[in-house]
mmCIF file of C-alpha atoms and ligand atoms in Angstrom:
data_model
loop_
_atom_site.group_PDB
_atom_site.id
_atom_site.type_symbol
_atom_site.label_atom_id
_atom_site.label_comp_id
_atom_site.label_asym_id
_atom_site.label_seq_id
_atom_site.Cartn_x
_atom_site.Cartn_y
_atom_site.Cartn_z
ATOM 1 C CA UNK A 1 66.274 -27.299 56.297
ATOM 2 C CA UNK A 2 66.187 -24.360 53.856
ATOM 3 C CA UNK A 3 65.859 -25.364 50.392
ATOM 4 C CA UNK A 4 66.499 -28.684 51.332
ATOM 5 C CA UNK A 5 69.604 -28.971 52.256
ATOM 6 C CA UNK A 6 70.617 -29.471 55.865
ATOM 7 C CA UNK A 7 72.056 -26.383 57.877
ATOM 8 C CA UNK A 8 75.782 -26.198 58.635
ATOM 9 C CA UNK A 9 77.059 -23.291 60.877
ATOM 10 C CA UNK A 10 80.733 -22.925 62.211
ATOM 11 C CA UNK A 11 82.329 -19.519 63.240
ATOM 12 C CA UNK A 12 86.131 -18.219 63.456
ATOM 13 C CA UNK A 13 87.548 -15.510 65.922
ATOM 14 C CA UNK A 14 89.038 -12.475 64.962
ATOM 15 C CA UNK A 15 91.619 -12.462 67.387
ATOM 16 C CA UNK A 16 95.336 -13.127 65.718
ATOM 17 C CA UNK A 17 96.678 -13.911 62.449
ATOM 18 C CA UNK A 18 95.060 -17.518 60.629
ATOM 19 C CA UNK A 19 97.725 -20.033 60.788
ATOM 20 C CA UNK A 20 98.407 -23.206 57.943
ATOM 21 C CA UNK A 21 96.384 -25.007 60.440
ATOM 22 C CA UNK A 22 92.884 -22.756 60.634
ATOM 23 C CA UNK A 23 93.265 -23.432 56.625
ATOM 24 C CA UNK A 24 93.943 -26.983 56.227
ATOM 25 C CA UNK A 25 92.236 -28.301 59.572
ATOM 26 C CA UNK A 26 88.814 -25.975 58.653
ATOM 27 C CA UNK A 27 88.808 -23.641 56.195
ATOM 28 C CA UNK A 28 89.792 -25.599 53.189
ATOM 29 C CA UNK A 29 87.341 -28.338 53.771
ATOM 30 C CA UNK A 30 84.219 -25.412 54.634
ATOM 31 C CA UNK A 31 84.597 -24.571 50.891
ATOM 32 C CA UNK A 32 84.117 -28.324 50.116
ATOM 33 C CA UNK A 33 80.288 -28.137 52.088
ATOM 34 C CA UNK A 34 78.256 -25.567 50.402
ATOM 35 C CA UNK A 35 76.653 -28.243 47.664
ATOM 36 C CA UNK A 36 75.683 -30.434 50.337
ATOM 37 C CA UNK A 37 74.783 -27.933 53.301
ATOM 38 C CA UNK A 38 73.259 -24.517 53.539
ATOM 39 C CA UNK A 39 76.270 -22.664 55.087
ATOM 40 C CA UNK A 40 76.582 -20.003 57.794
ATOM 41 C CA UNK A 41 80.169 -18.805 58.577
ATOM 42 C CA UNK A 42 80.375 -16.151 60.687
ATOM 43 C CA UNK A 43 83.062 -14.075 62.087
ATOM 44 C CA UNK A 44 82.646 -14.182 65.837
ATOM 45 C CA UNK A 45 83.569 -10.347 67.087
ATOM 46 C CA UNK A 46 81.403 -10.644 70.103
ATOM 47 C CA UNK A 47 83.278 -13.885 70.965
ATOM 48 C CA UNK A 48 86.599 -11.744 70.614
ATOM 49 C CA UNK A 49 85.559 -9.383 73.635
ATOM 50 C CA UNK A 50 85.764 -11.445 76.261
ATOM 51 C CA UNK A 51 89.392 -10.759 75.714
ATOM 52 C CA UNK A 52 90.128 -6.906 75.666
ATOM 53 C CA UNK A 53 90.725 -5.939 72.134
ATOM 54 C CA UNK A 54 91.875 -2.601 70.944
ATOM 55 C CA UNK A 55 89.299 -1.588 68.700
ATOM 56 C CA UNK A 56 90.903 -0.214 65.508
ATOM 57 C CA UNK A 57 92.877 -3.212 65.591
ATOM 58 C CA UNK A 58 89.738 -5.790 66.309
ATOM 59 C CA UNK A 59 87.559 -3.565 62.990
ATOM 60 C CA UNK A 60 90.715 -4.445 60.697
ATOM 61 C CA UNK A 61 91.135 -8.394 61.718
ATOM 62 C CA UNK A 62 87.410 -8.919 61.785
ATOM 63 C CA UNK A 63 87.198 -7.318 57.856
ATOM 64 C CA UNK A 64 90.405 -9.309 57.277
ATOM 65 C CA UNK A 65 88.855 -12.600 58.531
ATOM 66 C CA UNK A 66 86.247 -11.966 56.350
ATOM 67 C CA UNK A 67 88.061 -11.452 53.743
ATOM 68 C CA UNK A 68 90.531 -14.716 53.627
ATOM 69 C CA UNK A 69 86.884 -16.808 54.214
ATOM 70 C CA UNK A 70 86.514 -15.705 50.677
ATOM 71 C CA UNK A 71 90.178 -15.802 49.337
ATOM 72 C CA UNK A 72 90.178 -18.999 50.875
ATOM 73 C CA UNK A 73 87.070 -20.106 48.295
ATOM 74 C CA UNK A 74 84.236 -19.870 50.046
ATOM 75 C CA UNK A 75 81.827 -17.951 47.303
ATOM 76 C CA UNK A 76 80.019 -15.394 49.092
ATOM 77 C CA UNK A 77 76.521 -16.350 46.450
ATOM 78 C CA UNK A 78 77.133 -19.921 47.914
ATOM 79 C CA UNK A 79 77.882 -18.985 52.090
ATOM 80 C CA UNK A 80 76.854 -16.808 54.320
ATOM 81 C CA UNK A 81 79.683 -14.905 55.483
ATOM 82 C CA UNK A 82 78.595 -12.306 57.413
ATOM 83 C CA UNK A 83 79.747 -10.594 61.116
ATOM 84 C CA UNK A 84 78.029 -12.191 64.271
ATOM 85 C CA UNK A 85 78.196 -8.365 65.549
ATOM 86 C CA UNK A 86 75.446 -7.405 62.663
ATOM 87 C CA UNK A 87 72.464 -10.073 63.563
ATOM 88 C CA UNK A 88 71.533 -9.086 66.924
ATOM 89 C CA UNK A 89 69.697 -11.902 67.248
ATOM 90 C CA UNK A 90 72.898 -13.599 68.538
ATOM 91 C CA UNK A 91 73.363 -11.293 71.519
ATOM 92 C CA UNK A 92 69.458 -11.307 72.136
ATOM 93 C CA UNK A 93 69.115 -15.164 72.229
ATOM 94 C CA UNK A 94 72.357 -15.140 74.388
ATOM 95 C CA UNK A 95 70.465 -13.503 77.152
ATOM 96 C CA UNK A 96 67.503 -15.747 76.765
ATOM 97 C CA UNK A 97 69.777 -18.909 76.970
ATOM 98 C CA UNK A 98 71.826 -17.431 79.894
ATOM 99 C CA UNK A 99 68.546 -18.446 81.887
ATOM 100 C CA UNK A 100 68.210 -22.142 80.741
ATOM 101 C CA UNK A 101 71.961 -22.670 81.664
ATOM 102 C CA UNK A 102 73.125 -23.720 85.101
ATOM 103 C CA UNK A 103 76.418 -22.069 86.374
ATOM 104 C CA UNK A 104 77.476 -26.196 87.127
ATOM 105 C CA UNK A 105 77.694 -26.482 84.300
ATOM 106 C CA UNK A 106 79.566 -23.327 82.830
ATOM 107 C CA UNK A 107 81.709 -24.074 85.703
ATOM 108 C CA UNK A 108 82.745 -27.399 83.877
ATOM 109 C CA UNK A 109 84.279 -26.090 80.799
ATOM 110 C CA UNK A 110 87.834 -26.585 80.356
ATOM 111 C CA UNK A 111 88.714 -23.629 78.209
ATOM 112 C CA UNK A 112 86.958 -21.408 80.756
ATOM 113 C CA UNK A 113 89.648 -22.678 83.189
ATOM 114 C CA UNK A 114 92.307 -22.474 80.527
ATOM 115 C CA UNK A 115 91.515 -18.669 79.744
ATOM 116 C CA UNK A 116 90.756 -17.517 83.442
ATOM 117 C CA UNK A 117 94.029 -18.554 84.067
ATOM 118 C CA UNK A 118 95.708 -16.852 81.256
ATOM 119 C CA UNK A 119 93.913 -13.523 81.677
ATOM 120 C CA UNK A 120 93.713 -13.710 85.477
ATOM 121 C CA UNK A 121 93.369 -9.823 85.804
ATOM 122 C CA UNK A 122 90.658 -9.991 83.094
ATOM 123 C CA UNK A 123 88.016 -12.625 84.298
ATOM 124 C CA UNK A 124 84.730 -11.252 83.012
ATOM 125 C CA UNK A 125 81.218 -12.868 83.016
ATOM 126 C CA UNK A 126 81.476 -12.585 79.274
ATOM 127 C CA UNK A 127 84.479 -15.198 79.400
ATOM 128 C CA UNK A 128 82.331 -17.218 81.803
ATOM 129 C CA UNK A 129 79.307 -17.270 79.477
ATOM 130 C CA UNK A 130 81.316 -17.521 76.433
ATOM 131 C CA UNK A 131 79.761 -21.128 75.640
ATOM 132 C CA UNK A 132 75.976 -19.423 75.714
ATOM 133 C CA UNK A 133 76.607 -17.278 73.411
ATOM 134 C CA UNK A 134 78.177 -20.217 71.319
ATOM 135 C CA UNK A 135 74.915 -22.236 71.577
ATOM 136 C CA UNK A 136 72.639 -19.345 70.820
ATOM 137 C CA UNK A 137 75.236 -18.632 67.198
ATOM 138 C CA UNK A 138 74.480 -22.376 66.749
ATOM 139 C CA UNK A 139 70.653 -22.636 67.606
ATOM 140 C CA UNK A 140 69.723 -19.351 65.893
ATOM 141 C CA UNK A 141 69.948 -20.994 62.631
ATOM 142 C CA UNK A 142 68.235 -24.516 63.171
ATOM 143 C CA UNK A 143 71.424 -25.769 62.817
ATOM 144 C CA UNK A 144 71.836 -29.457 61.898
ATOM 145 C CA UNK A 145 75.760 -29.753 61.472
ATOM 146 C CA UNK A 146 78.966 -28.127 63.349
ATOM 147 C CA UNK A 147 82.432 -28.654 61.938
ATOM 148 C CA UNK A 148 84.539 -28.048 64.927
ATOM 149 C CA UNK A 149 87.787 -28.938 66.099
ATOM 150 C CA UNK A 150 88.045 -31.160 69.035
ATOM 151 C CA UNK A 151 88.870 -28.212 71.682
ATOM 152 C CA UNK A 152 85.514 -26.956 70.620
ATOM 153 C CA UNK A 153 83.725 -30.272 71.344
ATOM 154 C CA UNK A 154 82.782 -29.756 74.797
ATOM 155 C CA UNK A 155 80.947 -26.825 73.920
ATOM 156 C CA UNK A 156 78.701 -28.078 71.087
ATOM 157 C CA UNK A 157 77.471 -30.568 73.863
ATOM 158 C CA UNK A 158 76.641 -28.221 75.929
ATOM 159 C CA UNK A 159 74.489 -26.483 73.180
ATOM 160 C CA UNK A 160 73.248 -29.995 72.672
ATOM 161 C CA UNK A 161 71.867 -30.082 76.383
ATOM 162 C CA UNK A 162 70.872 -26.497 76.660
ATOM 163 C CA UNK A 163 68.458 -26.834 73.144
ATOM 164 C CA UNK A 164 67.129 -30.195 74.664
ATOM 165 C CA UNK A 165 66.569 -28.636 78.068
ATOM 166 C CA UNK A 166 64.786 -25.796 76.344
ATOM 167 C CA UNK A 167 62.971 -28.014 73.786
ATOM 168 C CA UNK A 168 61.527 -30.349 76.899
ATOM 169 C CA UNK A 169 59.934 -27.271 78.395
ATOM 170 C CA UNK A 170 58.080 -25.724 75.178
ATOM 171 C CA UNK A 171 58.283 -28.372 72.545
ATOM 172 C CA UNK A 172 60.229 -28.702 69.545
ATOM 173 C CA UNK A 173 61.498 -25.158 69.111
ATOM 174 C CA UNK A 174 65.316 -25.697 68.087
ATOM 175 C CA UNK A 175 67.135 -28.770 65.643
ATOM 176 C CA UNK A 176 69.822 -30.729 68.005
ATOM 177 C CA UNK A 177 73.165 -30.013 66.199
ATOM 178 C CA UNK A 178 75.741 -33.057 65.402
ATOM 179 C CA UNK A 179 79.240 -32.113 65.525
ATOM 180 C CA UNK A 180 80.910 -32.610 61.698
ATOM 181 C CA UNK A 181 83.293 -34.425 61.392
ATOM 182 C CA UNK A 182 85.423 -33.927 58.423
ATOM 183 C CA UNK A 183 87.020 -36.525 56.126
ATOM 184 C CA UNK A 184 90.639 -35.280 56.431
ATOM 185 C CA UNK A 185 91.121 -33.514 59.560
ATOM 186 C CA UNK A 186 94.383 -34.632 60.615
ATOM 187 C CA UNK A 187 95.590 -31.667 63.666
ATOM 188 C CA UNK A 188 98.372 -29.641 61.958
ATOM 189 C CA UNK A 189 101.205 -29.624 64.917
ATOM 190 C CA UNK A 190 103.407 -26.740 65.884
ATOM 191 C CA UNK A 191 106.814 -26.641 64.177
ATOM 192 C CA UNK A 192 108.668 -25.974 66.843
ATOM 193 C CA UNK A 193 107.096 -28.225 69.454
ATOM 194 C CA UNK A 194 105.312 -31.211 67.253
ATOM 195 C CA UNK A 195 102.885 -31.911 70.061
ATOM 196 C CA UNK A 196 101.220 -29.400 70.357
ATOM 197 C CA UNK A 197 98.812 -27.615 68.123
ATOM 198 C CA UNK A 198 99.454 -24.772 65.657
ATOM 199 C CA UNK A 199 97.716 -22.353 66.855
ATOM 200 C CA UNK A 200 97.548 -18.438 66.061
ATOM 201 C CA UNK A 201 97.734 -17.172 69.347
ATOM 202 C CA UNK A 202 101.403 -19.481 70.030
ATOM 203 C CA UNK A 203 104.095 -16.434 71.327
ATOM 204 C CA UNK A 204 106.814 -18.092 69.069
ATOM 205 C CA UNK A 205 105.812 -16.656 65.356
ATOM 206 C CA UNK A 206 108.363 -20.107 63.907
ATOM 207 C CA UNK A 207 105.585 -22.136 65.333
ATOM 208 C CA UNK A 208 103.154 -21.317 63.034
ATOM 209 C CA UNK A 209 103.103 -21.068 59.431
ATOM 210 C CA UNK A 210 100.757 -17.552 58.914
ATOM 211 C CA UNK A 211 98.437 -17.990 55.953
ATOM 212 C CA UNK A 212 100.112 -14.441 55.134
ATOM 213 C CA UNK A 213 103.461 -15.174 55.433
ATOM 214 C CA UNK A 214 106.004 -14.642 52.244
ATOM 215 C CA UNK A 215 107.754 -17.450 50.193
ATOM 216 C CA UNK A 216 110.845 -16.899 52.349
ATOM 217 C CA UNK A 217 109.638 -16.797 55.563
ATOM 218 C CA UNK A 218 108.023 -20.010 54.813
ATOM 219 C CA UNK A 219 110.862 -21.827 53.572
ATOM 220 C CA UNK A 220 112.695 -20.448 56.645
ATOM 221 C CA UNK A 221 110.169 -21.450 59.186
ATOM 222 C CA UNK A 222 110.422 -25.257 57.176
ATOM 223 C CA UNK A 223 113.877 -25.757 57.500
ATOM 224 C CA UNK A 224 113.755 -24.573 60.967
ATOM 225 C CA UNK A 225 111.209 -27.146 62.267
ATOM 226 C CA UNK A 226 111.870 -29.641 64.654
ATOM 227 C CA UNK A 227 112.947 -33.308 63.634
ATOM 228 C CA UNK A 228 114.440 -35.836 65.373
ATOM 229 C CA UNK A 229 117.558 -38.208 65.105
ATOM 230 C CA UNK A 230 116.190 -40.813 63.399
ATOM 231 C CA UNK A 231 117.473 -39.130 59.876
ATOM 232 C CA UNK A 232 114.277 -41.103 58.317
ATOM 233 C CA UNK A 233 111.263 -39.999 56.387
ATOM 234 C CA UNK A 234 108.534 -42.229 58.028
ATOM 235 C CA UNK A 235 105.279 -42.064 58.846
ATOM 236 C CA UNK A 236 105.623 -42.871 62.597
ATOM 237 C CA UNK A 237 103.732 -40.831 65.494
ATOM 238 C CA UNK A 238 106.768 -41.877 67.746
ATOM 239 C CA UNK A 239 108.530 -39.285 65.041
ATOM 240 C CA UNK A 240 106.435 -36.561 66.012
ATOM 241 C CA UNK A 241 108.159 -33.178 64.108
ATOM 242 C CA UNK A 242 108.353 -35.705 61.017
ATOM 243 C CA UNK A 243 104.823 -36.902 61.302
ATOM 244 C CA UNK A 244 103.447 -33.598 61.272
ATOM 245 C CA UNK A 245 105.547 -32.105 58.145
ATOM 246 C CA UNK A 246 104.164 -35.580 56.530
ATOM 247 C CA UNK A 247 100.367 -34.338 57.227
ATOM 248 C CA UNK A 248 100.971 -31.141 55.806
ATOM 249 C CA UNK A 249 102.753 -32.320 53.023
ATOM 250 C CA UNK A 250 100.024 -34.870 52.118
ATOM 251 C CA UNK A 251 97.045 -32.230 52.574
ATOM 252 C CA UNK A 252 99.022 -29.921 50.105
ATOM 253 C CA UNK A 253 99.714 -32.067 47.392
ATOM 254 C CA UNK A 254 97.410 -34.835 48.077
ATOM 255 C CA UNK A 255 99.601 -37.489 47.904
ATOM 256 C CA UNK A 256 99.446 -40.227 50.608
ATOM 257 C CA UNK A 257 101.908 -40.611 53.349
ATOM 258 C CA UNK A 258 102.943 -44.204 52.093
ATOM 259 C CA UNK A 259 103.859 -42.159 48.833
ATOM 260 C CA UNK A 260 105.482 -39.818 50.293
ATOM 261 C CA UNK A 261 107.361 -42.593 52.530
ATOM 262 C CA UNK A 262 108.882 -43.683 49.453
ATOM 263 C CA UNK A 263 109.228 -40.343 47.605
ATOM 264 C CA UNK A 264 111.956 -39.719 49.960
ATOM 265 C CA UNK A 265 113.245 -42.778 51.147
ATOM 266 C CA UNK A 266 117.368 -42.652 51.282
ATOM 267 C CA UNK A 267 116.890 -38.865 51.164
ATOM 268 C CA UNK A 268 118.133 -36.064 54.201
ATOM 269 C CA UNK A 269 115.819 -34.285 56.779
ATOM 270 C CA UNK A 270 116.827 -31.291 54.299
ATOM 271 C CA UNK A 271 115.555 -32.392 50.985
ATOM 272 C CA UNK A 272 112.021 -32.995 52.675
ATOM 273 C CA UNK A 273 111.311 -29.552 54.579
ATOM 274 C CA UNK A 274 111.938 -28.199 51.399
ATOM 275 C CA UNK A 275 109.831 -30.100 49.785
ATOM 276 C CA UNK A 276 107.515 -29.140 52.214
ATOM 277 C CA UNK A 277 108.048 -25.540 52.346
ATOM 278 C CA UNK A 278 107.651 -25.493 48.650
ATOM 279 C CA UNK A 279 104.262 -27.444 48.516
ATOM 280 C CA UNK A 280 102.894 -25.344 51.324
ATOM 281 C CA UNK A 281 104.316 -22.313 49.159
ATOM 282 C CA UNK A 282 102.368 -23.254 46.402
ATOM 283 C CA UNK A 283 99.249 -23.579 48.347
ATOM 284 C CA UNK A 284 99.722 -20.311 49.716
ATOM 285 C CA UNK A 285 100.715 -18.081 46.912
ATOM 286 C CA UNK A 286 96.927 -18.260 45.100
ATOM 287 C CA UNK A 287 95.267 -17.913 48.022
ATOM 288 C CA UNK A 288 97.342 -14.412 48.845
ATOM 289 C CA UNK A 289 96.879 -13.231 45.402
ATOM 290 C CA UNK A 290 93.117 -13.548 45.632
ATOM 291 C CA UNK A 291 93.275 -11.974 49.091
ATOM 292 C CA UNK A 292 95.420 -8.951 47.885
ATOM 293 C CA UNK A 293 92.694 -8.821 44.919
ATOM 294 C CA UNK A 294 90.218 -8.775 47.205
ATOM 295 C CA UNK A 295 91.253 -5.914 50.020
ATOM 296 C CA UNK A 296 91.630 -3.749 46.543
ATOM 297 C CA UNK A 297 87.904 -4.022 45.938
ATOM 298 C CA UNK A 298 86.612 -2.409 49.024
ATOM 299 C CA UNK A 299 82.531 -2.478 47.420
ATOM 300 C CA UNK A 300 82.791 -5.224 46.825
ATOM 301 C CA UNK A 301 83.534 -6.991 50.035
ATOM 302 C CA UNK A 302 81.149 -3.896 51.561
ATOM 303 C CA UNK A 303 78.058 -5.743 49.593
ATOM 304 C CA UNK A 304 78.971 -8.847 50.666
ATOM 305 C CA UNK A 305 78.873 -7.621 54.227
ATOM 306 C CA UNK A 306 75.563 -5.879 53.824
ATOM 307 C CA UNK A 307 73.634 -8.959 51.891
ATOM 308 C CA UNK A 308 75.084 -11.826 53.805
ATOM 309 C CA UNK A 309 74.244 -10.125 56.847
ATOM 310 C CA UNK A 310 70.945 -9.303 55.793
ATOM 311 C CA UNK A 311 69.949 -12.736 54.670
ATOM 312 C CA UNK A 312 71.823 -13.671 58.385
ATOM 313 C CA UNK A 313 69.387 -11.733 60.122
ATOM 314 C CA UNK A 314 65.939 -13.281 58.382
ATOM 315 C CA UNK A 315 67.045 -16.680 59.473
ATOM 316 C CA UNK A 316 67.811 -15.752 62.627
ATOM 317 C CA UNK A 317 64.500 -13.810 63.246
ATOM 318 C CA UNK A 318 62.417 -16.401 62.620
ATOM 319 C CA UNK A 319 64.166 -18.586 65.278
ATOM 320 C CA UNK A 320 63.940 -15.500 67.374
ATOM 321 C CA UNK A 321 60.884 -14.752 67.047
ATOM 322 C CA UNK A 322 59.670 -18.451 67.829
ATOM 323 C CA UNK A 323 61.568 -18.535 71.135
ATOM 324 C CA UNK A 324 60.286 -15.079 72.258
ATOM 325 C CA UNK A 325 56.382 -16.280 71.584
ATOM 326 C CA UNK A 326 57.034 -19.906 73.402
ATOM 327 C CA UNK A 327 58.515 -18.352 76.376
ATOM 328 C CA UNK A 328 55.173 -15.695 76.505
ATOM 329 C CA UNK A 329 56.780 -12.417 75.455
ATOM 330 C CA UNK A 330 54.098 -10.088 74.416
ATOM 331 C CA UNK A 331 52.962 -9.988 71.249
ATOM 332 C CA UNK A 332 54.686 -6.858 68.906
ATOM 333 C CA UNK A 333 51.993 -4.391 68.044
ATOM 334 C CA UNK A 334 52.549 -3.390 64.281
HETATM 335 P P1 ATP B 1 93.596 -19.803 69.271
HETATM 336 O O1 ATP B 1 95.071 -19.959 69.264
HETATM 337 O O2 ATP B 1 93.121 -18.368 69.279
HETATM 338 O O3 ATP B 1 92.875 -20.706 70.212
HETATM 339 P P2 ATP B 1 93.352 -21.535 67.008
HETATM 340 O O4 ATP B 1 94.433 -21.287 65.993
HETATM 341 O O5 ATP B 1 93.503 -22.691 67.891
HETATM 342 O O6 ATP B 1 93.104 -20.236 67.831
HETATM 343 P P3 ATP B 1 90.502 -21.561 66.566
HETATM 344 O O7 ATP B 1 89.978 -20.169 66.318
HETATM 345 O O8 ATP B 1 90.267 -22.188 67.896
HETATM 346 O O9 ATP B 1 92.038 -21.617 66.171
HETATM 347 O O10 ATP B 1 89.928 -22.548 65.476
HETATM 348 C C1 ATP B 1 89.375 -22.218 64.249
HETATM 349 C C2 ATP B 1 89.225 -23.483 63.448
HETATM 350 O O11 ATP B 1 90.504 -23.946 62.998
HETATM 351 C C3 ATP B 1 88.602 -24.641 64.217
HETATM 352 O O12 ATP B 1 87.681 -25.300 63.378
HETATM 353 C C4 ATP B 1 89.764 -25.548 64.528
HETATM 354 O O13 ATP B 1 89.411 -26.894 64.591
HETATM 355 C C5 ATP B 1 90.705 -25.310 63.357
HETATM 356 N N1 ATP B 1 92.101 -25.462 63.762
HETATM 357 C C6 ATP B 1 92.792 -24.616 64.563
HETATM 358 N N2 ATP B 1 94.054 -25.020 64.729
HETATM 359 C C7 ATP B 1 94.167 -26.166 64.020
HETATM 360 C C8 ATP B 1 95.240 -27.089 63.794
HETATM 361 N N3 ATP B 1 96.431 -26.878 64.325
HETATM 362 N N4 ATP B 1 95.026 -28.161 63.017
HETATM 363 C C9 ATP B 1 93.817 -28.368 62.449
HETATM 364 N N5 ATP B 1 92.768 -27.550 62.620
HETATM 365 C C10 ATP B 1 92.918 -26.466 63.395
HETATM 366 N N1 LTN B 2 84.441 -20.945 69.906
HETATM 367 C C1 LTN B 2 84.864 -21.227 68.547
HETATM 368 C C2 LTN B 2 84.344 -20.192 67.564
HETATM 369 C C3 LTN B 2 82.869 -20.213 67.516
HETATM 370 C C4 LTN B 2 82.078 -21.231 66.903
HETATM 371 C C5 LTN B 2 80.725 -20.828 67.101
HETATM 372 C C6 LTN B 2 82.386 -22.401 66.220
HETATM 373 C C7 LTN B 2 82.003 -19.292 68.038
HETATM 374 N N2 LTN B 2 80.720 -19.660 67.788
HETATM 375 C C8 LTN B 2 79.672 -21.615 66.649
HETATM 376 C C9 LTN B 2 81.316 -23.189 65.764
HETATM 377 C C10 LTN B 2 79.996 -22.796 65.991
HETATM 378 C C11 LTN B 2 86.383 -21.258 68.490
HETATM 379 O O1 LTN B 2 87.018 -20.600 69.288
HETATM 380 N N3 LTN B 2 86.929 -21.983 67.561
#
């Protein structure tokens, strides 16, 4: 708890450009949280690594992630949005973790196998003990709630087991964390193949709608999505390109999907994706604005980097400091 309120952590990677589905599957309902939850939000660059980066491009995506956090409304006063790469605490409580983890169970995580096997020449230990480093973001902060998506699920239990293994052996050091699970949350689907995700690392850039992208390349990408033959607006899973332009037209406008059943009923595949193109517009356009705004005011953002990261690092300390004294590292001499 701090200040009573419960602690909520989640983390994004820097690594490609946020799609319509980072915003309206996570971001959008983060800046819902802060009243309830003390929020940490960090930007995970030492996450990004375990895939090679090139490094001018990894400083400009981690300060732009940043940056759309807070375009996105999460108030800096409110969150702490800060770079995992400036509270060392996360790498040192990594290190202690990586020796109250078993390699059995590393060796179970699915999106281990899924990367190995997309960066087979590039199969480092840091890939391998990506989930570690996970759990010690999460446990640093006594963290009581996770929103996740559901790829990400397997690793909060395993930060689940790892804090319970750890707590069994010197008492109750770290809070178990609960996954979050949000109120909306439907998955937003890829346009051009409706089951799978969006997701910003798909090769085919009409897939995704980019939280950047301009008016016209979103209508574009709209009225290039895939339907189906059925030439009717209905909410039906069977329907799958249809179903997903429904979801995303409901979370933009907030209308339900029975409404917007009958807002188009008797009305073309056409009139709907542009419907939908011009909803998701509308979403879009203040959120650029404020993110243009925001890359213009460069001390801004540079004091919200410094204080958030500051404040970052005394929560983390404190958990730090706890696990380095249970597990009988000497004493600092001051
Ligand atoms: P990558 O393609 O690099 O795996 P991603 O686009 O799948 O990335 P993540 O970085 O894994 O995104 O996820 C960041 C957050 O966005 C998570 O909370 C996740 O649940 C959410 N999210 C990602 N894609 C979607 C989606 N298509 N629909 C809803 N939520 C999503
Ligand atoms: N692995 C997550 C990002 C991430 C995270 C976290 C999420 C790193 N550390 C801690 C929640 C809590 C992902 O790829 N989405």
């Amino acid at each position: 708890m701090i200040d009573g309120k419960k602690i909520l952590f989640s983390g994004m990677q820097a690594t490609g450009n946020l799609t319509l589905g980072n915003y309206l599957g996570a971001l959008k309902n983060w800046v819902t949280l802060c009243d309830e939850y003390e929020c940490f939000y960090s930007v995970v660059d030492l996450h990004s690594i375990t895939v090679r980066q090139d490094p001018a491009e990894l400083r400009k995506r981690a300060r732009s992630l940043l940056t759309l956090y807070i375009a996105a409304g999460l108030d800096p006063e409110k969150n702490c949005i800060y770079y995992q790469s400036h509270v060392s605490g996360h790498s040192e409580l990594s290190w202690i973790l990586n020796c109250y983890t078993y390699m059995g169970e590393l060796n179970r995580m699915t999106q281990f196998k899924d990367k190995a096997a997309k960066h087979a020449d590039n199969i480092n230990a840091g890939l391998f003990t990506y989930p570690v480093l996970m759990a010690a973001d999460i446990l640093l902060y006594q963290t009581d709630v996770v929103p996740v998506g559901k790829d990400q699920l397997q690793h909060l239990e395993i930060t689940r087991d790892i804090a319970q293994r750890f707590n069994a052996i010197y008492g109750d050091v770290f809070a178990i964390p609960e996954p979050y699970i949000g109120k909306t949350g439907a998955s937003i689907k890829s346009l051009q193949a409706p089951e799978k995700k969006m997701s910003k690392s798909d090769e085919n850039p009409n897939a995704s709608i980019y939280l950047m992208d301009d008016p016209d390349t979103v209508m574009r990408k709209f009225k290039r999505a895939v339907t189906d033959l059925e030439a009717q607006v209905r909410y039906n899973p069977e329907q799958a390109g249809i179903y997903n332009l429904i979801n995303i037209y409901s979370a933009c406008t907030g209308k339900t999907p029975e409404e917007i059943e009958r807002e188009f009923d008797g009305k073309g595949y056409g009139d709907f994706k542009a419907a939908v193109g011009e909803a998701v517009v509308s979403v879009l356009r203040p959120l650029q604005e404020r993110y243009t705004d925001l890359c213009q005011n460069k001390d801004y953002i540079n004091s919200v980097i410094k204080n958030n990261a500051e404040k970052a690092n005394y929560y983390a300390m404190k958990t730090l400091r706890k696990v380095q004294k249970k597990i009988g590292f000497p004493e600092r001499i001051r």
